[in-house]
Structures are given as C-alpha cells and as structure tokens.
C-alpha cells in the first residue's frame, strides 16, 4: 500500500522537487505551507503552481507567516526573489482551502490515524503549533520526517541549518514531543543533487521535467556563486526517499538537542552520535534517543530515482 503523506513545505526549489517526487510514488493527502524560504504568500503561491504543473489534486492549506517567537527575519536568497526563480510556472489552478495549516494537519492526522507520515521540509512552526493545539496528534501520526539540522556544518550560520534556524523554538518542541522522528540533515543532503549533465537531461524531458530543469539551472547558479557547489542540491526530496525506496538512507537512533541560547550556536542541532553503551550513556547523562538521524545516503541511487520520477511525468 502506498504511504499516506502530508507535506509541510516552503517552496523553494528542492521543495518543488520533493512535491513532484512524492506525488508520483505516495498517497499525497495534503500539502501545507510555512514561512521559510520566502514570505508565506509567495511560498503558498509557489506550492500551488507546482501542484498545478504536476496535475496534483491534493488540497493545500496555508500556514504560519512567522516563527513562534518574533517576526520572520530573513528569506533564503538562494531561491531568488520569489522563492522559486528560474522558470515561469503555470498560474495556480485553485486557491488554498479555508482551514489554517495547523487545523488541516490535525484533521488530516485524525482522519488517517496510525497511517499518516508528516514531512516537514521547512521551519517546524506549523507542526509544533499543531502538536501544542492537539497533543494527540503525536500518537495519530505514523511518524514525522524532517529535512533540517545537521550533524556537522550549517549553511545559514557555521553550525545552524536554515530550516531549524528559522524557528528553533518550534524545532525544540517537535524533538521534545515524543513523536517518532526521522531527521535528514544538511551534512547528508548536501551530497545529493543534479549536476549540469543531469539538468540537461531534465531540460530535454517532458514539460514538467523541463520546468524543473530550468529551476535547477537557477538553483545551481546560486549555489555555485555562494558556496562553490557545482550541483543543485535536492535537500527536501531526501526526507521523502525512505517511503519510496528502502535502503537508500541509513539512520541511527540518538538524542538530538536544539540549541536555543548560544550567541554563536542558536539553531544548531546537537546530535549525540557517540558510540556509547547504555552504561556510558547513563554515566554521561545523555538524553534519551528522540530521533532517527540519517548517517549515510546512497547519493547516486537517490538522484537516479528522483530523476526517473521527474522524467516519468508526461
Ligand atoms: C533547507 O533550506 C531551504 O532553503 C531548503 O528548501 C531546504 O529545506 C536546506 O537547508
Ligand atoms: Ca524547504
């Protein structure tokens, strides 16, 4: 049976790829949007355009414009002015549903109790608020898969990854919720993306693939300028991979703490990957394992799988 999934996202070039990838393989029962890569208005419009492009009929609910504390402080310039620069996507063929994303998540999880995976591909604001509003959500969900954090370097600061940094308090609430969480961080997703030859394949493909090729061309240009990386990363799709094909991502059960106070380290995910026996853990006062953290990915396998999927759109 196809996994039922709801995707909370902030498109975003790699979010767009993740939506198209998930919709082909999984039962995409809904999409919600969150501030992050751009304003809530722009990411919602972008998500609707991507759904329209892919002929994906899943309902979309718009979510939070700001993090739990304060106001949205920064957009991700790597995705351009609109949050999804590089291709003229179709006008959205529908408006968001009337429900707020937080209520939509609660209602959808209630309707599919025990079956639904929640993918958080942007800041965790909607997910954290939904759990706060309806704590039973944690037991209604099968699991939560997150693209965010890092076991190593960050991107928005030396140690913080963008999604977690955008709303660290929300991420902390999520990791403390006792939900079953899979986290794929930047240290892993940074190795997975489309190189120029891959982008040429997309450009030569059908209408959907061609649009994605244009988007990836833009994204690669930005990554090259900013970080000297010669491919367009597909961070968010990596969080979807385990439900499409087993064995491409390897996870380890461990404790993840979110740094909230550090002047230089706010938004850092402190992943305790030390090899410790239960006795060692007790001695060192290590927190309980609260997440499955990705430690290895078959980057070539993932890129090939996502590429084939995008080319399969007529
Ligand atoms: C994450 O930040 C966003 O810019 C991407 O969409 C991805 O979710 C990578 O750090
Ligand atoms: Ca994203």
Short mmCIF file of C-alpha atoms and ligand atoms in Angstrom, two decimals:
data_model
loop_
_atom_site.label_atom_id
_atom_site.label_comp_id
_atom_site.label_asym_id
_atom_site.label_seq_id
_atom_site.Cartn_x
_atom_site.Cartn_y
_atom_site.Cartn_z
CA UNK A 1 0.00 0.00 0.00
CA UNK A 2 1.25 3.48 -0.81
CA UNK A 3 2.30 5.51 2.22
CA UNK A 4 -0.09 8.32 3.08
CA UNK A 5 1.81 11.57 3.47
CA UNK A 6 1.13 15.23 4.14
CA UNK A 7 3.90 17.63 3.16
CA UNK A 8 4.55 20.83 5.09
CA UNK A 9 6.85 22.94 2.93
CA UNK A 10 8.14 26.34 1.79
CA UNK A 11 8.90 26.06 -1.97
CA UNK A 12 11.77 26.56 -2.59
CA UNK A 13 13.47 24.71 -5.46
CA UNK A 14 14.13 21.49 -3.58
CA UNK A 15 10.65 21.59 -2.01
CA UNK A 16 9.23 21.68 -5.55
CA UNK A 17 11.21 18.56 -6.46
CA UNK A 18 10.08 16.84 -3.26
CA UNK A 19 6.41 17.55 -4.02
CA UNK A 20 6.63 16.18 -7.55
CA UNK A 21 8.63 13.17 -6.37
CA UNK A 22 6.25 12.32 -3.53
CA UNK A 23 3.11 12.76 -5.61
CA UNK A 24 4.25 10.10 -8.11
CA UNK A 25 5.00 7.41 -5.54
CA UNK A 26 2.94 8.12 -2.43
CA UNK A 27 -0.62 8.92 -1.44
CA UNK A 28 -0.21 12.69 -1.03
CA UNK A 29 -3.26 13.54 1.06
CA UNK A 30 -2.42 17.19 1.57
CA UNK A 31 0.11 19.99 1.44
CA UNK A 32 0.62 22.77 3.96
CA UNK A 33 2.84 25.82 3.66
CA UNK A 34 5.04 27.60 6.17
CA UNK A 35 7.19 30.74 6.14
CA UNK A 36 10.82 29.90 5.43
CA UNK A 37 12.41 30.29 2.03
CA UNK A 38 10.16 33.30 1.34
CA UNK A 39 7.03 35.03 2.62
CA UNK A 40 4.03 32.84 3.36
CA UNK A 41 2.19 34.41 0.40
CA UNK A 42 4.97 33.60 -2.04
CA UNK A 43 5.65 30.06 -0.85
CA UNK A 44 1.92 29.29 -0.94
CA UNK A 45 1.65 30.57 -4.47
CA UNK A 46 4.76 28.62 -5.46
CA UNK A 47 3.41 25.40 -3.95
CA UNK A 48 0.09 25.82 -5.79
CA UNK A 49 1.93 26.42 -9.07
CA UNK A 50 3.98 23.26 -8.58
CA UNK A 51 0.84 21.23 -7.83
CA UNK A 52 -0.79 22.70 -10.93
CA UNK A 53 2.28 21.89 -13.03
CA UNK A 54 2.24 18.27 -11.87
CA UNK A 55 -1.53 17.87 -12.19
CA UNK A 56 -1.58 17.08 -8.46
CA UNK A 57 -5.01 17.50 -6.90
CA UNK A 58 -4.09 17.28 -3.19
CA UNK A 59 -5.62 20.12 -1.13
CA UNK A 60 -3.33 22.85 0.16
CA UNK A 61 -3.69 24.78 3.42
CA UNK A 62 -1.69 27.90 4.12
CA UNK A 63 0.14 28.12 7.44
CA UNK A 64 2.19 30.40 9.64
CA UNK A 65 3.76 33.61 8.37
CA UNK A 66 6.15 33.97 11.31
CA UNK A 67 8.11 31.77 13.72
CA UNK A 68 6.77 31.06 17.23
CA UNK A 69 8.79 33.95 18.65
CA UNK A 70 9.21 37.29 16.92
CA UNK A 71 8.79 38.06 13.26
CA UNK A 72 10.15 36.38 10.18
CA UNK A 73 13.64 37.80 9.85
CA UNK A 74 15.15 36.62 6.57
CA UNK A 75 14.28 34.97 3.26
CA UNK A 76 16.62 32.47 1.60
CA UNK A 77 18.31 34.40 -1.21
CA UNK A 78 19.46 31.13 -2.75
CA UNK A 79 15.90 30.60 -4.08
CA UNK A 80 15.67 34.05 -5.72
CA UNK A 81 13.25 36.93 -5.27
CA UNK A 82 10.04 34.91 -5.48
CA UNK A 83 11.37 31.88 -3.61
CA UNK A 84 11.17 29.88 -6.83
CA UNK A 85 13.00 31.84 -9.52
CA UNK A 86 14.19 30.40 -12.82
CA UNK A 87 11.08 29.17 -14.60
CA UNK A 88 7.65 30.57 -15.46
CA UNK A 89 5.40 28.05 -13.79
CA UNK A 90 1.67 27.84 -14.56
CA UNK A 91 -0.77 30.06 -12.69
CA UNK A 92 -2.27 28.17 -9.74
CA UNK A 93 -5.47 26.37 -10.76
CA UNK A 94 -7.00 26.74 -7.27
CA UNK A 95 -6.86 28.66 -4.00
CA UNK A 96 -5.80 27.24 -0.62
CA UNK A 97 -8.57 25.56 1.40
CA UNK A 98 -10.19 27.71 4.07
CA UNK A 99 -8.62 25.85 7.03
CA UNK A 100 -5.36 27.04 8.54
CA UNK A 101 -2.48 24.57 8.07
CA UNK A 102 -2.40 23.83 11.82
CA UNK A 103 -6.05 22.71 11.81
CA UNK A 104 -5.62 20.93 8.49
CA UNK A 105 -2.73 18.88 9.92
CA UNK A 106 -4.77 17.92 12.98
CA UNK A 107 -7.87 16.99 10.96
CA UNK A 108 -5.88 15.03 8.37
CA UNK A 109 -3.95 13.07 11.00
CA UNK A 110 -7.20 12.31 12.83
CA UNK A 111 -8.80 11.05 9.62
CA UNK A 112 -5.83 8.73 8.88
CA UNK A 113 -4.86 7.67 12.41
CA UNK A 114 -1.79 5.46 12.60
CA UNK A 115 -1.12 5.71 8.86
CA UNK A 116 -0.03 9.24 8.09
CA UNK A 117 3.54 10.45 7.68
CA UNK A 118 4.11 14.18 8.16
CA UNK A 119 7.03 15.53 6.15
CA UNK A 120 8.39 18.84 7.47
CA UNK A 121 10.50 20.39 4.71
CA UNK A 122 10.68 23.92 6.07
CA UNK A 123 10.66 25.50 9.54
CA UNK A 124 8.73 23.45 12.11
CA UNK A 125 6.29 26.22 13.12
CA UNK A 126 3.07 24.62 11.81
CA UNK A 127 3.97 21.19 13.16
CA UNK A 128 4.89 22.50 16.62
CA UNK A 129 1.72 24.58 16.89
CA UNK A 130 -0.42 21.68 15.75
CA UNK A 131 1.05 19.46 18.49
CA UNK A 132 0.56 22.22 21.04
CA UNK A 133 -3.07 22.62 20.00
CA UNK A 134 -3.79 18.87 19.79
CA UNK A 135 -1.22 16.77 21.70
CA UNK A 136 -2.90 13.55 20.50
CA UNK A 137 -1.53 14.40 17.05
CA UNK A 138 1.74 12.71 18.08
CA UNK A 139 0.01 9.35 18.53
CA UNK A 140 -2.19 9.81 15.46
CA UNK A 141 0.83 10.21 13.16
CA UNK A 142 2.82 7.20 11.97
CA UNK A 143 5.96 9.33 12.02
CA UNK A 144 7.45 12.71 11.16
CA UNK A 145 10.22 13.02 8.60
CA UNK A 146 12.24 16.21 8.67
CA UNK A 147 14.74 17.81 6.35
CA UNK A 148 16.63 20.01 8.72
CA UNK A 149 19.58 20.38 11.00
CA UNK A 150 22.99 18.86 10.53
CA UNK A 151 25.40 16.58 12.34
CA UNK A 152 28.18 18.85 11.08
CA UNK A 153 28.32 22.18 9.33
CA UNK A 154 25.40 24.56 8.91
CA UNK A 155 24.50 26.80 5.97
CA UNK A 156 22.86 29.91 7.44
CA UNK A 157 25.49 30.05 10.23
CA UNK A 158 28.63 27.92 10.63
CA UNK A 159 26.65 25.46 12.75
CA UNK A 160 22.94 26.05 12.05
CA UNK A 161 20.91 24.77 9.12
CA UNK A 162 18.32 27.14 7.63
CA UNK A 163 15.05 25.31 8.49
CA UNK A 164 15.92 24.83 12.15
CA UNK A 165 17.47 28.29 12.44
CA UNK A 166 14.25 29.91 11.11
CA UNK A 167 12.32 28.66 14.16
CA UNK A 168 14.50 26.93 16.75
CA UNK A 169 11.77 27.00 19.43
CA UNK A 170 9.41 25.11 17.10
CA UNK A 171 12.11 22.55 16.30
CA UNK A 172 12.84 22.11 20.01
CA UNK A 173 9.14 21.50 20.70
CA UNK A 174 8.99 18.93 17.91
CA UNK A 175 12.04 17.00 19.10
CA UNK A 176 10.66 17.05 22.66
CA UNK A 177 7.22 15.81 21.56
CA UNK A 178 7.98 12.08 21.70
CA UNK A 179 6.81 11.75 18.12
CA UNK A 180 8.73 9.20 16.09
CA UNK A 181 11.08 11.45 14.10
CA UNK A 182 13.42 10.83 11.19
CA UNK A 183 15.82 13.66 10.53
CA UNK A 184 17.91 14.01 7.40
CA UNK A 185 20.33 16.86 7.86
CA UNK A 186 22.39 19.10 5.66
CA UNK A 187 25.56 17.01 6.12
CA UNK A 188 23.75 14.27 4.18
CA UNK A 189 21.54 16.25 1.76
CA UNK A 190 24.45 18.44 0.69
CA UNK A 191 25.87 15.46 -1.17
CA UNK A 192 22.73 14.85 -3.26
CA UNK A 193 21.80 16.90 -6.29
CA UNK A 194 21.60 17.43 -10.03
CA UNK A 195 24.85 18.24 -11.84
CA UNK A 196 24.90 20.10 -15.20
CA UNK A 197 24.54 16.84 -17.17
CA UNK A 198 21.54 15.86 -15.05
CA UNK A 199 19.98 19.27 -15.56
CA UNK A 200 20.43 18.88 -19.35
CA UNK A 201 18.53 15.57 -19.13
CA UNK A 202 15.70 17.32 -17.31
CA UNK A 203 15.63 20.18 -19.83
CA UNK A 204 15.34 17.67 -22.67
CA UNK A 205 12.49 15.82 -20.93
CA UNK A 206 8.74 16.41 -20.90
CA UNK A 207 7.01 19.63 -19.83
CA UNK A 208 7.29 19.01 -16.07
CA UNK A 209 10.90 17.86 -16.25
CA UNK A 210 11.77 20.83 -18.44
CA UNK A 211 10.38 23.31 -15.90
CA UNK A 212 12.29 21.53 -13.12
CA UNK A 213 15.43 21.69 -15.28
CA UNK A 214 15.03 25.48 -15.55
CA UNK A 215 14.52 25.75 -11.80
CA UNK A 216 17.58 23.61 -11.12
CA UNK A 217 19.69 25.66 -13.52
CA UNK A 218 18.88 28.76 -11.48
CA UNK A 219 19.48 26.97 -8.16
CA UNK A 220 22.81 25.57 -9.33
CA UNK A 221 23.90 29.07 -10.37
CA UNK A 222 23.10 30.44 -6.91
CA UNK A 223 24.84 27.56 -5.13
CA UNK A 224 27.90 28.00 -7.34
CA UNK A 225 28.04 31.74 -6.58
CA UNK A 226 27.55 31.38 -2.87
CA UNK A 227 29.22 28.11 -1.92
CA UNK A 228 31.18 26.97 -4.94
CA UNK A 229 28.98 23.86 -5.23
CA UNK A 230 28.63 22.65 -8.83
CA UNK A 231 25.26 20.96 -8.49
CA UNK A 232 21.71 21.82 -7.43
CA UNK A 233 21.02 20.07 -4.11
CA UNK A 234 17.71 18.29 -3.61
CA UNK A 235 17.70 18.50 0.20
CA UNK A 236 13.97 18.11 0.77
CA UNK A 237 13.46 15.11 -1.51
CA UNK A 238 15.89 13.18 0.73
CA UNK A 239 13.30 13.22 3.53
CA UNK A 240 10.78 11.52 1.20
CA UNK A 241 13.13 8.82 -0.10
CA UNK A 242 12.63 6.23 2.72
CA UNK A 243 8.93 5.88 1.81
CA UNK A 244 9.71 5.36 -1.87
CA UNK A 245 12.68 3.04 -1.72
CA UNK A 246 14.12 1.32 1.32
CA UNK A 247 17.85 1.06 1.91
CA UNK A 248 18.96 4.31 0.28
CA UNK A 249 19.20 6.19 3.58
CA UNK A 250 20.63 4.76 6.80
CA UNK A 251 19.56 6.20 10.16
CA UNK A 252 20.82 5.98 13.73
CA UNK A 253 18.65 6.32 16.82
CA UNK A 254 20.11 9.03 19.05
CA UNK A 255 19.43 12.15 21.04
CA UNK A 256 19.07 15.45 19.20
CA UNK A 257 19.08 18.67 21.17
CA UNK A 258 18.27 22.08 19.68
CA UNK A 259 20.48 24.94 20.81
CA UNK A 260 18.30 27.90 21.76
CA UNK A 261 20.57 30.04 23.87
CA UNK A 262 24.01 30.15 22.27
CA UNK A 263 25.03 33.53 20.88
CA UNK A 264 27.02 31.81 18.13
CA UNK A 265 25.19 28.49 18.01
CA UNK A 266 21.44 29.24 18.14
CA UNK A 267 19.58 26.83 15.87
CA UNK A 268 22.27 24.15 15.97
CA UNK A 269 21.14 20.50 16.15
CA UNK A 270 23.38 18.76 18.67
CA UNK A 271 23.23 15.11 17.59
CA UNK A 272 24.73 12.69 20.07
CA UNK A 273 26.23 10.11 17.75
CA UNK A 274 28.90 8.98 20.20
CA UNK A 275 29.12 5.21 20.35
CA UNK A 276 28.08 4.66 23.97
CA UNK A 277 26.84 1.60 25.80
CA UNK A 278 23.67 2.10 27.91
CA UNK A 279 26.01 2.30 30.92
CA UNK A 280 28.11 5.01 29.23
CA UNK A 281 25.01 6.96 28.35
CA UNK A 282 23.81 6.87 31.93
CA UNK A 283 27.23 7.95 33.24
CA UNK A 284 27.35 10.90 30.92
CA UNK A 285 23.77 11.96 31.46
CA UNK A 286 22.95 11.72 27.76
CA UNK A 287 19.32 12.50 26.93
CA UNK A 288 17.05 9.74 25.69
CA UNK A 289 17.16 8.93 21.98
CA UNK A 290 14.43 11.09 20.41
CA UNK A 291 15.12 10.79 16.68
CA UNK A 292 16.45 8.61 13.90
CA UNK A 293 19.22 10.68 12.32
CA UNK A 294 20.46 9.97 8.80
CA UNK A 295 24.13 8.98 8.80
CA UNK A 296 24.57 7.69 5.26
CA UNK A 297 22.88 8.10 1.88
CA UNK A 298 23.30 6.46 -1.50
CA UNK A 299 23.51 9.80 -3.29
CA UNK A 300 23.77 8.32 -6.79
CA UNK A 301 20.84 6.00 -6.14
CA UNK A 302 18.67 8.83 -4.83
CA UNK A 303 19.50 11.17 -7.72
CA UNK A 304 18.75 8.42 -10.25
CA UNK A 305 15.44 7.62 -8.56
CA UNK A 306 14.32 11.26 -8.42
CA UNK A 307 15.49 11.86 -12.00
CA UNK A 308 13.49 8.89 -13.35
CA UNK A 309 10.45 10.11 -11.43
CA UNK A 310 10.62 13.62 -12.87
CA UNK A 311 11.14 12.27 -16.39
CA UNK A 312 8.12 10.00 -15.96
CA UNK A 313 5.75 12.99 -15.90
CA UNK A 314 4.22 13.26 -19.33
C1 LIG B 1 16.70 23.73 3.53
O1 LIG B 1 16.58 25.15 3.48
C2 LIG B 1 15.80 25.52 2.38
O2 LIG B 1 16.38 26.61 1.70
C3 LIG B 1 15.62 24.31 1.53
O3 LIG B 1 14.36 24.32 0.90
C4 LIG B 1 15.78 23.16 2.47
O4 LIG B 1 14.53 22.81 3.05
C5 LIG B 1 18.16 23.38 3.35
O5 LIG B 1 18.92 23.96 4.37
CA1 LIG B 2 12.39 23.61 2.16
#
